[in-house]
Amino acid sequence: MWEKAIIGMAALRILSGSLEILAALLILKVNEVEKALFINSGLAIVGPVILITTTTIGLLGMSDRISFSKLAWILVGISCILIGVRK
């Protein structure tokens, strides 16, 4: 059967995708650029949170099989992604 980490990661990605679809439908419904930009800005917050959470779940799921140095490199990579998105 599936590992708990896999189920958690998949559930978060399904939630994230559902929020993206819901936001797209909401943008179509409001039919105003200002409101659409506001909705889109909300998604900019959700994306990194989902990324960090799913990565954390995955790393915890394989923490017994990964070395500390590899874990450190993964964290550095995630930090670089977040810094790049922020600026």
Tab-separated table of N, CA and C in Angstrom:
chain	number	residue	atom	x	y	z
A	1	MET	N	0.840	-1.192	0.000
A	1	MET	CA	0.000	0.000	0.000
A	1	MET	C	0.879	1.247	0.000
A	2	TRP	N	0.272	2.403	-0.082
A	2	TRP	CA	1.001	3.668	-0.151
A	2	TRP	C	1.516	4.086	1.210
A	3	GLU	N	2.649	4.785	1.205
A	3	GLU	CA	3.190	5.335	2.435
A	3	GLU	C	2.370	6.558	2.840
A	4	LYS	N	2.395	6.863	4.133
A	4	LYS	CA	1.649	8.023	4.629
A	4	LYS	C	2.168	9.315	4.024
A	5	ALA	N	3.471	9.400	3.839
A	5	ALA	CA	4.055	10.606	3.252
A	5	ALA	C	3.540	10.831	1.833
A	6	ILE	N	3.427	9.761	1.068
A	6	ILE	CA	2.926	9.862	-0.311
A	6	ILE	C	1.485	10.341	-0.323
A	7	ILE	N	0.678	9.807	0.568
A	7	ILE	CA	-0.729	10.213	0.635
A	7	ILE	C	-0.835	11.685	1.020
A	8	GLY	N	-0.034	12.116	1.991
A	8	GLY	CA	-0.055	13.520	2.406
A	8	GLY	C	0.386	14.454	1.303
A	9	MET	N	1.459	14.091	0.608
A	9	MET	CA	1.950	14.928	-0.485
A	9	MET	C	0.922	15.013	-1.613
A	10	ALA	N	0.339	13.900	-1.977
A	10	ALA	CA	-0.658	13.885	-3.052
A	10	ALA	C	-1.896	14.691	-2.656
A	11	ALA	N	-2.316	14.561	-1.409
A	11	ALA	CA	-3.497	15.300	-0.951
A	11	ALA	C	-3.248	16.808	-1.013
A	12	LEU	N	-2.056	17.236	-0.620
A	12	LEU	CA	-1.744	18.666	-0.693
A	12	LEU	C	-1.708	19.164	-2.135
A	13	ARG	N	-1.173	18.360	-3.031
A	13	ARG	CA	-1.133	18.759	-4.445
A	13	ARG	C	-2.534	18.789	-5.050
A	14	ILE	N	-3.391	17.867	-4.649
A	14	ILE	CA	-4.782	17.900	-5.118
A	14	ILE	C	-5.465	19.157	-4.600
A	15	LEU	N	-5.234	19.486	-3.323
A	15	LEU	CA	-5.794	20.714	-2.752
A	15	LEU	C	-5.283	21.937	-3.502
A	16	SER	N	-3.990	21.975	-3.775
A	16	SER	CA	-3.398	23.099	-4.487
A	16	SER	C	-3.991	23.250	-5.885
A	17	GLY	N	-4.098	22.141	-6.596
A	17	GLY	CA	-4.679	22.179	-7.930
A	17	GLY	C	-6.138	22.610	-7.916
A	18	SER	N	-6.862	22.154	-6.917
A	18	SER	CA	-8.268	22.540	-6.782
A	18	SER	C	-8.398	24.043	-6.518
A	19	LEU	N	-7.501	24.576	-5.694
A	19	LEU	CA	-7.513	26.018	-5.435
A	19	LEU	C	-7.195	26.806	-6.702
A	20	GLU	N	-6.274	26.304	-7.516
A	20	GLU	CA	-5.940	26.965	-8.786
A	20	GLU	C	-7.161	27.001	-9.712
A	21	ILE	N	-7.850	25.883	-9.824
A	21	ILE	CA	-9.037	25.823	-10.682
A	21	ILE	C	-10.130	26.734	-10.139
A	22	LEU	N	-10.335	26.698	-8.826
A	22	LEU	CA	-11.333	27.560	-8.209
A	22	LEU	C	-11.010	29.035	-8.445
A	23	ALA	N	-9.743	29.393	-8.323
A	23	ALA	CA	-9.330	30.784	-8.553
A	23	ALA	C	-9.577	31.179	-10.008
A	24	ALA	N	-9.287	30.282	-10.945
A	24	ALA	CA	-9.523	30.585	-12.359
A	24	ALA	C	-11.008	30.826	-12.624
A	25	LEU	N	-11.852	29.985	-12.040
A	25	LEU	CA	-13.298	30.179	-12.211
A	25	LEU	C	-13.767	31.478	-11.571
A	26	LEU	N	-13.200	31.812	-10.417
A	26	LEU	CA	-13.550	33.047	-9.735
A	26	LEU	C	-13.118	34.264	-10.545
A	27	ILE	N	-11.947	34.182	-11.157
A	27	ILE	CA	-11.475	35.273	-12.016
A	27	ILE	C	-12.436	35.476	-13.184
A	28	LEU	N	-12.884	34.388	-13.787
A	28	LEU	CA	-13.853	34.502	-14.874
A	28	LEU	C	-15.162	35.111	-14.387
A	29	LYS	N	-15.553	34.743	-13.179
A	29	LYS	CA	-16.826	35.246	-12.645
A	29	LYS	C	-16.768	36.746	-12.348
A	30	VAL	N	-15.673	37.219	-11.712
A	30	VAL	CA	-15.614	38.639	-11.350
A	30	VAL	C	-15.444	39.525	-12.568
A	31	ASN	N	-14.742	39.045	-13.601
A	31	ASN	CA	-14.626	39.737	-14.878
A	31	ASN	C	-14.108	41.172	-14.748
A	32	GLU	N	-13.240	41.404	-13.775
A	32	GLU	CA	-12.591	42.706	-13.594
A	32	GLU	C	-11.106	42.479	-13.348
A	33	VAL	N	-10.272	43.264	-14.038
A	33	VAL	CA	-8.829	43.057	-13.954
A	33	VAL	C	-8.314	43.274	-12.539
A	34	GLU	N	-8.793	44.297	-11.850
A	34	GLU	CA	-8.309	44.588	-10.498
A	34	GLU	C	-8.603	43.438	-9.542
A	35	LYS	N	-9.816	42.931	-9.592
A	35	LYS	CA	-10.188	41.812	-8.717
A	35	LYS	C	-9.462	40.531	-9.119
A	36	ALA	N	-9.263	40.350	-10.409
A	36	ALA	CA	-8.542	39.171	-10.883
A	36	ALA	C	-7.095	39.189	-10.381
A	37	LEU	N	-6.476	40.361	-10.399
A	37	LEU	CA	-5.113	40.477	-9.884
A	37	LEU	C	-5.062	40.190	-8.386
A	38	PHE	N	-6.069	40.605	-7.672
A	38	PHE	CA	-6.134	40.328	-6.234
A	38	PHE	C	-6.227	38.821	-5.984
A	39	ILE	N	-7.071	38.157	-6.739
A	39	ILE	CA	-7.218	36.702	-6.608
A	39	ILE	C	-5.905	36.018	-6.974
A	40	ASN	N	-5.279	36.472	-8.038
A	40	ASN	CA	-4.012	35.894	-8.475
A	40	ASN	C	-2.919	36.103	-7.421
A	41	SER	N	-2.940	37.229	-6.744
A	41	SER	CA	-1.964	37.481	-5.688
A	41	SER	C	-2.133	36.503	-4.534
A	42	GLY	N	-3.340	36.143	-4.250
A	42	GLY	CA	-3.588	35.146	-3.207
A	42	GLY	C	-2.961	33.801	-3.549
A	43	LEU	N	-2.986	33.462	-4.830
A	43	LEU	CA	-2.358	32.209	-5.263
A	43	LEU	C	-0.845	32.260	-5.125
A	44	ALA	N	-0.282	33.444	-5.219
A	44	ALA	CA	1.169	33.583	-5.067
A	44	ALA	C	1.610	33.231	-3.651
A	45	ILE	N	0.715	33.349	-2.695
A	45	ILE	CA	1.018	32.971	-1.309
A	45	ILE	C	0.848	31.463	-1.124
A	46	VAL	N	-0.165	30.913	-1.737
A	46	VAL	CA	-0.475	29.496	-1.576
A	46	VAL	C	0.625	28.602	-2.160
A	47	GLY	N	1.146	28.963	-3.324
A	47	GLY	CA	2.135	28.135	-4.011
A	47	GLY	C	3.359	27.794	-3.173
A	48	PRO	N	4.060	28.796	-2.641
A	48	PRO	CA	5.241	28.486	-1.825
A	48	PRO	C	4.912	27.710	-0.553
A	49	VAL	N	3.769	27.971	0.035
A	49	VAL	CA	3.382	27.242	1.246
A	49	VAL	C	3.194	25.758	0.925
A	50	ILE	N	2.531	25.466	-0.189
A	50	ILE	CA	2.336	24.081	-0.604
A	50	ILE	C	3.681	23.437	-0.926
A	51	LEU	N	4.562	24.176	-1.612
A	51	LEU	CA	5.887	23.656	-1.933
A	51	LEU	C	6.660	23.269	-0.681
A	52	ILE	N	6.695	24.162	0.278
A	52	ILE	CA	7.431	23.902	1.518
A	52	ILE	C	6.816	22.728	2.280
A	53	THR	N	5.503	22.702	2.352
A	53	THR	CA	4.828	21.650	3.113
A	53	THR	C	5.015	20.274	2.480
A	54	THR	N	4.831	20.183	1.153
A	54	THR	CA	4.997	18.878	0.507
A	54	THR	C	6.451	18.404	0.573
A	55	THR	N	7.381	19.331	0.433
A	55	THR	CA	8.791	18.957	0.527
A	55	THR	C	9.129	18.487	1.936
A	56	THR	N	8.593	19.165	2.925
A	56	THR	CA	8.831	18.764	4.314
A	56	THR	C	8.280	17.365	4.576
A	57	ILE	N	7.072	17.111	4.105
A	57	ILE	CA	6.480	15.783	4.283
A	57	ILE	C	7.344	14.731	3.600
A	58	GLY	N	7.789	15.010	2.389
A	58	GLY	CA	8.625	14.068	1.664
A	58	GLY	C	9.947	13.806	2.365
A	59	LEU	N	10.571	14.874	2.871
A	59	LEU	CA	11.848	14.707	3.570
A	59	LEU	C	11.679	13.944	4.873
A	60	LEU	N	10.596	14.213	5.572
A	60	LEU	CA	10.341	13.447	6.798
A	60	LEU	C	10.095	11.981	6.484
A	61	GLY	N	9.434	11.727	5.347
A	61	GLY	CA	9.155	10.356	4.946
A	61	GLY	C	10.406	9.567	4.593
A	62	MET	N	11.443	10.262	4.154
A	62	MET	CA	12.670	9.556	3.794
A	62	MET	C	13.852	9.962	4.664
A	63	SER	N	13.584	10.515	5.824
A	63	SER	CA	14.649	10.990	6.704
A	63	SER	C	15.568	9.870	7.179
A	64	ASP	N	15.056	8.663	7.262
A	64	ASP	CA	15.900	7.543	7.691
A	64	ASP	C	16.781	7.013	6.562
A	65	ARG	N	16.509	7.445	5.321
A	65	ARG	CA	17.259	6.941	4.167
A	65	ARG	C	18.140	7.995	3.505
A	66	ILE	N	18.228	9.189	4.060
A	66	ILE	CA	18.974	10.267	3.415
A	66	ILE	C	20.029	10.798	4.380
A	67	SER	N	21.182	11.136	3.844
A	67	SER	CA	22.267	11.650	4.691
A	67	SER	C	22.011	13.118	5.036
A	68	PHE	N	22.669	13.561	6.088
A	68	PHE	CA	22.500	14.947	6.524
A	68	PHE	C	22.992	15.923	5.466
A	69	SER	N	24.068	15.595	4.778
A	69	SER	CA	24.600	16.508	3.761
A	69	SER	C	23.623	16.658	2.591
A	70	LYS	N	22.991	15.585	2.184
A	70	LYS	CA	21.990	15.676	1.119
A	70	LYS	C	20.784	16.483	1.576
A	71	LEU	N	20.387	16.302	2.813
A	71	LEU	CA	19.278	17.077	3.373
A	71	LEU	C	19.614	18.566	3.366
A	72	ALA	N	20.847	18.896	3.723
A	72	ALA	CA	21.279	20.295	3.728
A	72	ALA	C	21.220	20.876	2.316
A	73	TRP	N	21.664	20.116	1.310
A	73	TRP	CA	21.613	20.600	-0.070
A	73	TRP	C	20.172	20.820	-0.537
A	74	ILE	N	19.298	19.945	-0.143
A	74	ILE	CA	17.879	20.108	-0.503
A	74	ILE	C	17.325	21.385	0.112
A	75	LEU	N	17.645	21.632	1.372
A	75	LEU	CA	17.170	22.854	2.036
A	75	LEU	C	17.750	24.100	1.386
A	76	VAL	N	19.013	24.045	0.970
A	76	VAL	CA	19.625	25.176	0.258
A	76	VAL	C	18.885	25.411	-1.058
A	77	GLY	N	18.561	24.346	-1.771
A	77	GLY	CA	17.832	24.474	-3.030
A	77	GLY	C	16.453	25.088	-2.852
A	78	ILE	N	15.748	24.658	-1.831
A	78	ILE	CA	14.423	25.219	-1.555
A	78	ILE	C	14.538	26.692	-1.213
A	79	SER	N	15.566	27.034	-0.432
A	79	SER	CA	15.783	28.433	-0.087
A	79	SER	C	16.042	29.275	-1.330
A	80	CYS	N	16.822	28.748	-2.250
A	80	CYS	CA	17.100	29.475	-3.491
A	80	CYS	C	15.820	29.695	-4.305
A	81	ILE	N	14.977	28.680	-4.359
A	81	ILE	CA	13.706	28.822	-5.068
A	81	ILE	C	12.873	29.927	-4.437
A	82	LEU	N	12.760	29.919	-3.120
A	82	LEU	CA	11.934	30.916	-2.443
A	82	LEU	C	12.511	32.313	-2.602
A	83	ILE	N	13.822	32.453	-2.553
A	83	ILE	CA	14.446	33.763	-2.761
A	83	ILE	C	14.199	34.239	-4.198
A	84	GLY	N	14.325	33.342	-5.160
A	84	GLY	CA	14.082	33.696	-6.545
A	84	GLY	C	12.651	34.113	-6.819
A	85	VAL	N	11.712	33.468	-6.189
A	85	VAL	CA	10.298	33.797	-6.362
A	85	VAL	C	9.976	35.137	-5.719
A	86	ARG	N	10.615	35.408	-4.608
A	86	ARG	CA	10.319	36.627	-3.851
A	86	ARG	C	10.764	37.888	-4.565
A	87	LYS	N	11.854	37.832	-5.299
A	87	LYS	CA	12.407	39.059	-5.899
A	87	LYS	C	12.000	39.238	-7.313
